[in-house]
Tab-separated table of C-alpha atoms and ligand atoms in Angstrom:
chain	number	residue	atom	x	y	z
A	1	UNK	CA	96.950	174.067	64.567
A	2	UNK	CA	96.016	176.599	61.889
A	3	UNK	CA	97.982	177.190	58.713
A	4	UNK	CA	97.284	180.886	58.990
A	5	UNK	CA	95.982	183.156	61.715
A	6	UNK	CA	94.923	186.639	60.707
A	7	UNK	CA	94.631	189.294	63.391
A	8	UNK	CA	92.075	191.897	62.348
A	9	UNK	CA	88.945	191.604	60.221
A	10	UNK	CA	89.093	194.828	58.237
A	11	UNK	CA	89.609	194.989	54.487
A	12	UNK	CA	93.200	193.676	54.622
A	13	UNK	CA	92.415	190.873	57.085
A	14	UNK	CA	89.261	189.645	55.347
A	15	UNK	CA	90.949	189.775	51.948
A	16	UNK	CA	93.821	187.725	53.411
A	17	UNK	CA	91.187	185.280	54.654
A	18	UNK	CA	89.721	184.940	51.159
A	19	UNK	CA	93.137	184.322	49.598
A	20	UNK	CA	94.262	181.981	52.373
A	21	UNK	CA	91.152	179.817	52.004
A	22	UNK	CA	91.428	179.802	48.224
A	23	UNK	CA	94.998	178.531	48.670
A	24	UNK	CA	93.487	175.565	50.552
A	25	UNK	CA	94.705	176.661	53.986
A	26	UNK	CA	93.075	176.331	57.390
A	27	UNK	CA	92.463	179.962	58.329
A	28	UNK	CA	91.395	181.644	61.552
A	29	UNK	CA	90.502	185.350	61.677
A	30	UNK	CA	90.530	187.051	65.089
A	31	UNK	CA	88.881	190.423	65.691
A	32	UNK	CA	88.564	192.356	68.935
A	33	UNK	CA	85.526	194.470	67.977
A	34	UNK	CA	83.311	193.765	64.963
A	35	UNK	CA	84.376	192.757	61.481
A	36	UNK	CA	84.623	195.390	58.777
A	37	UNK	CA	87.302	197.732	60.083
A	38	UNK	CA	87.380	201.473	59.456
A	39	UNK	CA	85.537	201.350	56.146
A	40	UNK	CA	82.323	200.367	57.890
A	41	UNK	CA	81.862	204.045	58.851
A	42	UNK	CA	82.119	205.363	55.291
A	43	UNK	CA	78.653	206.096	53.905
A	44	UNK	CA	79.579	205.935	50.241
A	45	UNK	CA	82.730	204.446	48.689
A	46	UNK	CA	83.253	205.751	45.194
A	47	UNK	CA	86.896	204.932	44.521
A	48	UNK	CA	86.988	201.149	44.667
A	49	UNK	CA	87.617	199.876	41.136
A	50	UNK	CA	84.550	198.349	39.553
A	51	UNK	CA	82.116	199.691	42.151
A	52	UNK	CA	80.952	203.219	41.425
A	53	UNK	CA	79.038	203.412	44.710
A	54	UNK	CA	78.834	201.067	47.649
A	55	UNK	CA	78.344	201.751	51.355
A	56	UNK	CA	81.193	200.820	53.688
A	57	UNK	CA	78.868	198.519	55.599
A	58	UNK	CA	77.752	196.696	52.451
A	59	UNK	CA	81.356	196.381	51.278
A	60	UNK	CA	82.527	194.956	54.621
A	61	UNK	CA	79.548	192.599	54.849
A	62	UNK	CA	80.358	191.272	51.376
A	63	UNK	CA	84.011	190.683	52.284
A	64	UNK	CA	83.088	188.912	55.519
A	65	UNK	CA	80.536	186.634	53.844
A	66	UNK	CA	83.010	185.826	51.076
A	67	UNK	CA	85.742	184.842	53.559
A	68	UNK	CA	83.363	182.763	55.710
A	69	UNK	CA	81.779	181.214	52.608
A	70	UNK	CA	85.206	180.025	51.505
A	71	UNK	CA	85.818	178.367	54.868
A	72	UNK	CA	87.565	180.901	57.115
A	73	UNK	CA	86.855	180.558	60.821
A	74	UNK	CA	86.038	183.821	62.576
A	75	UNK	CA	86.302	184.451	66.298
A	76	UNK	CA	85.527	187.778	67.987
A	77	UNK	CA	88.423	187.607	70.470
A	78	UNK	CA	90.959	190.217	71.526
A	79	UNK	CA	94.567	189.173	70.965
A	80	UNK	CA	96.698	189.739	74.059
A	81	UNK	CA	100.088	188.470	72.922
A	82	UNK	CA	101.998	186.683	70.185
A	83	UNK	CA	105.026	184.444	70.672
A	84	UNK	CA	107.365	183.485	67.856
A	85	UNK	CA	109.007	180.078	67.468
A	86	UNK	CA	108.827	177.067	65.136
A	87	UNK	CA	105.115	177.807	65.204
A	88	UNK	CA	103.452	181.062	66.314
A	89	UNK	CA	101.416	181.115	69.526
A	90	UNK	CA	98.545	183.581	69.712
A	91	UNK	CA	96.988	184.197	73.106
A	92	UNK	CA	93.558	185.837	73.168
A	93	UNK	CA	91.200	186.903	75.934
A	94	UNK	CA	89.562	183.445	75.665
A	95	UNK	CA	91.992	180.931	74.169
A	96	UNK	CA	95.440	180.115	72.925
A	97	UNK	CA	96.019	179.189	69.269
A	98	UNK	CA	98.928	177.935	67.219
A	99	UNK	CA	99.695	178.599	63.569
A	100	UNK	CA	102.400	178.238	60.943
A	101	UNK	CA	102.015	181.786	59.574
A	102	UNK	CA	100.632	184.928	61.106
A	103	UNK	CA	99.203	187.971	59.335
A	104	UNK	CA	98.831	191.129	61.392
A	105	UNK	CA	96.106	193.321	59.892
A	106	UNK	CA	95.103	195.446	62.841
A	107	UNK	CA	94.560	198.647	60.851
A	108	UNK	CA	94.622	201.933	62.696
A	109	UNK	CA	92.411	203.787	65.150
A	110	UNK	CA	91.223	207.390	65.300
A	111	UNK	CA	93.837	209.905	66.330
A	112	UNK	CA	92.752	212.095	69.247
A	113	UNK	CA	93.324	215.838	69.020
A	114	UNK	CA	94.630	216.029	72.570
A	115	UNK	CA	92.304	218.775	73.795
A	116	UNK	CA	91.593	218.976	77.491
A	117	UNK	CA	88.405	216.992	78.368
A	118	UNK	CA	88.301	215.504	74.847
A	119	UNK	CA	87.913	211.918	76.067
A	120	UNK	CA	85.552	212.889	78.886
A	121	UNK	CA	83.212	214.575	76.365
A	122	UNK	CA	83.005	211.612	73.983
A	123	UNK	CA	79.284	210.837	73.917
A	124	UNK	CA	78.490	214.320	75.220
A	125	UNK	CA	79.102	216.069	71.912
A	126	UNK	CA	82.567	214.875	70.901
A	127	UNK	CA	82.682	212.111	68.293
A	128	UNK	CA	85.165	210.439	65.952
A	129	UNK	CA	82.466	208.975	63.706
A	130	UNK	CA	80.047	211.175	61.787
A	131	UNK	CA	78.114	208.283	60.282
A	132	UNK	CA	77.623	206.679	63.711
A	133	UNK	CA	76.633	209.815	65.609
A	134	UNK	CA	75.584	212.382	62.979
A	135	UNK	CA	71.863	211.724	63.350
A	136	UNK	CA	71.987	212.918	66.992
A	137	UNK	CA	72.818	216.391	65.684
A	138	UNK	CA	69.898	216.835	63.295
A	139	UNK	CA	69.150	220.557	62.800
A	140	UNK	CA	72.037	221.508	65.122
A	141	UNK	CA	75.316	223.295	64.453
A	142	UNK	CA	78.446	221.146	64.451
A	143	UNK	CA	82.191	221.413	63.808
A	144	UNK	CA	84.359	218.989	61.867
A	145	UNK	CA	88.096	219.174	62.535
A	146	UNK	CA	90.565	218.002	59.891
A	147	UNK	CA	91.485	218.493	56.276
A	148	UNK	CA	91.731	214.974	54.885
A	149	UNK	CA	89.212	212.858	53.000
A	150	UNK	CA	87.583	211.678	56.212
A	151	UNK	CA	86.899	215.230	57.411
A	152	UNK	CA	85.562	216.221	53.985
A	153	UNK	CA	83.297	213.185	53.809
A	154	UNK	CA	82.132	213.752	57.374
A	155	UNK	CA	81.314	217.388	56.609
A	156	UNK	CA	79.363	216.398	53.491
A	157	UNK	CA	77.456	213.728	55.401
A	158	UNK	CA	76.653	216.043	58.317
A	159	UNK	CA	75.553	218.868	56.006
A	160	UNK	CA	72.572	216.672	55.084
A	161	UNK	CA	71.350	216.598	58.707
A	162	UNK	CA	72.733	219.623	60.455
A	163	UNK	CA	71.797	223.263	60.436
A	164	UNK	CA	75.404	224.391	59.982
A	165	UNK	CA	78.707	222.573	59.605
A	166	UNK	CA	81.972	224.373	60.332
A	167	UNK	CA	84.989	222.686	58.835
A	168	UNK	CA	88.084	223.620	60.791
A	169	UNK	CA	91.464	222.993	59.230
A	170	UNK	CA	94.900	224.119	60.369
A	171	UNK	CA	95.980	225.151	56.845
A	172	UNK	CA	94.254	226.818	53.903
A	173	UNK	CA	94.897	223.862	51.569
A	174	UNK	CA	93.132	220.565	52.034
A	175	UNK	CA	94.869	217.218	52.066
A	176	UNK	CA	91.672	215.533	50.872
A	177	UNK	CA	90.326	215.451	47.318
A	178	UNK	CA	89.694	218.806	45.637
A	179	UNK	CA	86.480	217.435	44.123
A	180	UNK	CA	85.026	216.968	47.614
A	181	UNK	CA	86.171	220.446	48.700
A	182	UNK	CA	84.404	221.927	45.653
A	183	UNK	CA	81.155	220.147	46.552
A	184	UNK	CA	81.331	221.509	50.098
A	185	UNK	CA	81.988	225.042	48.877
A	186	UNK	CA	78.683	224.916	47.017
A	187	UNK	CA	76.740	224.071	50.165
A	188	UNK	CA	75.108	227.027	51.889
A	189	UNK	CA	75.199	225.427	55.334
A	190	UNK	CA	78.959	224.654	55.289
A	191	UNK	CA	81.413	227.277	56.587
A	192	UNK	CA	85.182	226.978	56.177
A	193	UNK	CA	87.302	228.007	59.158
A	194	UNK	CA	90.801	227.756	57.710
A	195	UNK	CA	94.266	228.369	59.117
A	196	UNK	CA	92.646	227.601	62.441
A	197	UNK	CA	93.086	225.158	65.302
A	198	UNK	CA	90.699	224.103	68.043
A	199	UNK	CA	91.963	225.150	71.452
A	200	UNK	CA	89.133	224.418	73.888
A	201	UNK	CA	85.929	222.469	74.174
A	202	UNK	CA	83.221	224.668	75.679
A	203	UNK	CA	80.367	223.403	77.860
A	204	UNK	CA	80.171	221.656	81.217
A	205	UNK	CA	78.258	218.380	80.850
A	206	UNK	CA	77.521	218.694	77.147
A	207	UNK	CA	79.392	220.452	74.353
A	208	UNK	CA	78.040	223.952	73.774
A	209	UNK	CA	80.867	225.333	71.689
A	210	UNK	CA	84.398	225.154	70.403
A	211	UNK	CA	87.080	227.794	70.805
A	212	UNK	CA	89.277	228.164	67.743
A	213	UNK	CA	92.372	230.198	67.089
A	214	UNK	CA	93.471	231.547	63.722
A	215	UNK	CA	97.129	230.562	63.480
A	216	UNK	CA	97.980	233.520	61.215
A	217	UNK	CA	96.209	236.322	63.101
A	218	UNK	CA	95.945	234.748	66.594
A	219	UNK	CA	92.286	235.789	66.562
A	220	UNK	CA	90.128	233.675	68.909
A	221	UNK	CA	86.553	232.756	67.961
A	222	UNK	CA	83.970	230.801	69.942
A	223	UNK	CA	81.775	228.734	67.648
A	224	UNK	CA	78.390	227.822	69.133
A	225	UNK	CA	78.208	224.130	68.268
A	226	UNK	CA	76.717	221.120	70.001
A	227	UNK	CA	78.771	218.541	68.135
A	228	UNK	CA	82.512	218.270	67.497
A	229	UNK	CA	83.627	215.636	64.997
A	230	UNK	CA	87.354	214.973	65.101
A	231	UNK	CA	88.763	213.560	61.858
A	232	UNK	CA	92.499	214.177	61.953
A	233	UNK	CA	93.677	210.791	60.783
A	234	UNK	CA	94.542	207.500	62.340
A	235	UNK	CA	97.265	205.927	64.405
A	236	UNK	CA	98.307	202.298	64.665
A	237	UNK	CA	97.710	199.999	67.616
A	238	UNK	CA	100.673	197.625	67.433
A	239	UNK	CA	102.192	197.712	70.910
A	240	UNK	CA	101.437	194.037	71.670
A	241	UNK	CA	103.574	192.969	68.697
A	242	UNK	CA	106.829	194.657	69.723
A	243	UNK	CA	108.391	191.330	70.791
A	244	UNK	CA	107.932	189.766	67.361
A	245	UNK	CA	108.192	192.599	64.802
A	246	UNK	CA	109.874	195.996	64.515
A	247	UNK	CA	107.861	199.215	64.568
A	248	UNK	CA	108.789	202.577	63.051
A	249	UNK	CA	108.866	205.741	65.164
A	250	UNK	CA	105.130	206.255	64.621
A	251	UNK	CA	104.258	202.722	65.706
A	252	UNK	CA	103.620	201.202	62.268
A	253	UNK	CA	104.978	197.682	61.622
A	254	UNK	CA	108.006	197.831	59.365
A	255	UNK	CA	107.158	195.868	56.219
A	256	UNK	CA	107.353	196.680	52.531
A	257	UNK	CA	105.106	195.902	49.571
A	258	UNK	CA	105.802	192.178	50.110
A	259	UNK	CA	104.199	192.555	53.582
A	260	UNK	CA	107.190	190.691	55.087
A	261	UNK	CA	108.134	191.954	58.522
A	262	UNK	CA	111.640	190.536	58.770
A	263	UNK	CA	110.380	187.829	61.135
A	264	UNK	CA	109.912	184.628	59.119
A	265	UNK	CA	106.268	183.632	58.911
A	266	UNK	CA	104.906	186.924	60.236
A	267	UNK	CA	103.367	189.402	57.781
A	268	UNK	CA	101.796	192.844	58.186
A	269	UNK	CA	98.985	193.891	55.853
A	270	UNK	CA	96.985	197.088	55.411
A	271	UNK	CA	97.044	200.325	57.397
A	272	UNK	CA	99.009	198.834	60.328
A	273	UNK	CA	102.233	198.686	58.292
A	274	UNK	CA	104.597	201.357	57.034
A	275	UNK	CA	103.345	202.542	53.649
A	276	UNK	CA	102.853	205.626	51.531
A	277	UNK	CA	99.229	205.156	50.506
A	278	UNK	CA	96.557	203.944	52.904
A	279	UNK	CA	93.491	203.272	50.790
A	280	UNK	CA	90.858	200.566	50.531
A	281	UNK	CA	92.497	199.280	47.370
A	282	UNK	CA	95.951	199.085	48.968
A	283	UNK	CA	94.537	197.356	52.051
A	284	UNK	CA	92.882	194.730	49.850
A	285	UNK	CA	96.082	194.367	47.814
A	286	UNK	CA	98.115	193.811	50.998
A	287	UNK	CA	95.689	191.142	52.175
A	288	UNK	CA	96.211	189.221	48.945
A	289	UNK	CA	100.003	189.638	48.922
A	290	UNK	CA	100.397	188.639	52.580
A	291	UNK	CA	98.138	185.590	52.313
A	292	UNK	CA	99.828	184.283	49.169
A	293	UNK	CA	103.212	184.589	50.886
A	294	UNK	CA	101.874	183.067	54.122
A	295	UNK	CA	100.419	180.149	52.155
A	296	UNK	CA	103.973	179.110	51.205
A	297	UNK	CA	105.173	178.840	54.825
B	1	NAP	P1	94.651	212.129	56.723
B	1	NAP	O1	94.555	212.025	55.254
B	1	NAP	O2	95.912	211.753	57.406
B	1	NAP	O3	94.301	213.646	57.090
B	1	NAP	C1	94.354	214.089	58.397
B	1	NAP	C2	94.020	215.562	58.398
B	1	NAP	O4	93.989	216.010	59.747
B	1	NAP	C3	95.047	216.405	57.660
B	1	NAP	O5	94.392	217.399	56.917
B	1	NAP	C4	95.892	216.996	58.774
B	1	NAP	O6	96.329	218.297	58.511
B	1	NAP	C5	94.884	217.082	59.905
B	1	NAP	N1	95.537	216.941	61.203
B	1	NAP	C6	96.379	215.949	61.602
B	1	NAP	N2	96.775	216.143	62.870
B	1	NAP	C7	96.179	217.293	63.256
B	1	NAP	C8	96.205	218.024	64.462
B	1	NAP	N3	96.898	217.622	65.533
B	1	NAP	N4	95.484	219.161	64.519
B	1	NAP	C9	94.769	219.579	63.459
B	1	NAP	N5	94.697	218.921	62.291
B	1	NAP	C10	95.398	217.791	62.196
B	1	NAP	O7	93.511	211.282	57.475
B	1	NAP	P2	92.062	210.817	56.976
B	1	NAP	O8	91.316	211.936	56.385
B	1	NAP	O9	91.454	210.083	58.114
B	1	NAP	O10	92.394	209.774	55.832
B	1	NAP	C11	93.246	208.658	56.097
B	1	NAP	C12	93.465	207.895	54.800
B	1	NAP	O11	92.238	207.297	54.394
B	1	NAP	C13	93.895	208.807	53.655
B	1	NAP	O12	94.776	208.113	52.819
B	1	NAP	C14	92.607	209.091	52.933
B	1	NAP	O13	92.780	209.423	51.560
B	1	NAP	C15	91.893	207.764	53.114
B	1	NAP	N6	90.442	207.945	53.008
B	1	NAP	C16	89.896	207.706	51.814
B	1	NAP	C17	88.526	207.872	51.661
B	1	NAP	C18	87.942	207.601	50.332
B	1	NAP	O14	88.722	207.454	49.403
B	1	NAP	N7	86.628	207.525	50.169
B	1	NAP	C19	87.733	208.285	52.720
B	1	NAP	C20	88.332	208.540	53.938
B	1	NAP	C21	89.711	208.382	54.062
B	1	NAP	P3	97.488	218.569	57.412
B	1	NAP	O15	96.834	218.345	56.085
B	1	NAP	O16	97.881	219.967	57.677
B	1	NAP	O17	98.577	217.578	57.729
């Protein structure tokens, strides 16, 4: 029997682990892939208070070591189902566990664009992670799709390796930080393709290009690129929790700044819950809030 089980070892989950252990609780953290969460793919974090620059990997490694050092147990197991009751039952691919309080911190996953053959071409030129795959496109031309901070960071990262980076955004205003847009505008090998949407991946076995349409003029252009990096945001992955918590129409767990889900003893922390601002700082804050509440169960 654990006092607290945390599902997900990203920033919210690991922070919850730190706070749970510091509250003297027996804590288990379950993770289906590797610890670290989305931030692991960010080359340089420069908006976490007190750290002017830190790589996502270094940040995640530090969080993990801190949680384990304080006594959290970590198991790389995929959670299959959760059952509510006097205690919570958590069934994974390997085991079944019981706990008094449960914190869901499953984050979010990359949103696909929905182009034909998009999934089939992953690994053949289509990628959702510039830091993981960027080096394969050294001296090549690539496209980044999206207008948020991830797309801007991906474009900046890729511009260090690639011959040319096209940044394709459906509007002419970016959602991401203006400071990052300004840096990209100064780069000679970055081209802005604005008011435009991708309509077709070109190439048979490998990507050879991307067809884009200008949404104002309907003009079609074929960009000769060998890499397509899709960075159009995230979506949650909460379907297995529908029996124990309520989801909003986009699939996020309904919980407010207290991280309470409405089901006693079950909390939702970080990007997996309904919230206005999904940042590293807010994920860490949720982890702390959820664990301190869960520690009272
Ligand atoms: P995001 O902020 O939600 O931006 C997604 C972008 O993709 C938007 O520009 C959106 O266009 C575009 N988009 C969405 N669906 C599309 C579609 N079907 N076709 C074409 N374009 C589409 O996502 P994100 O950039 O991944 O960032 C997620 C969160 O993490 C944000 O809060 C962001 O600030 C944060 N983040 C922070 C950092 C950092 O601080 N270092 C780094 C990365 C991410 P519209 O603008 O027209 O809606």
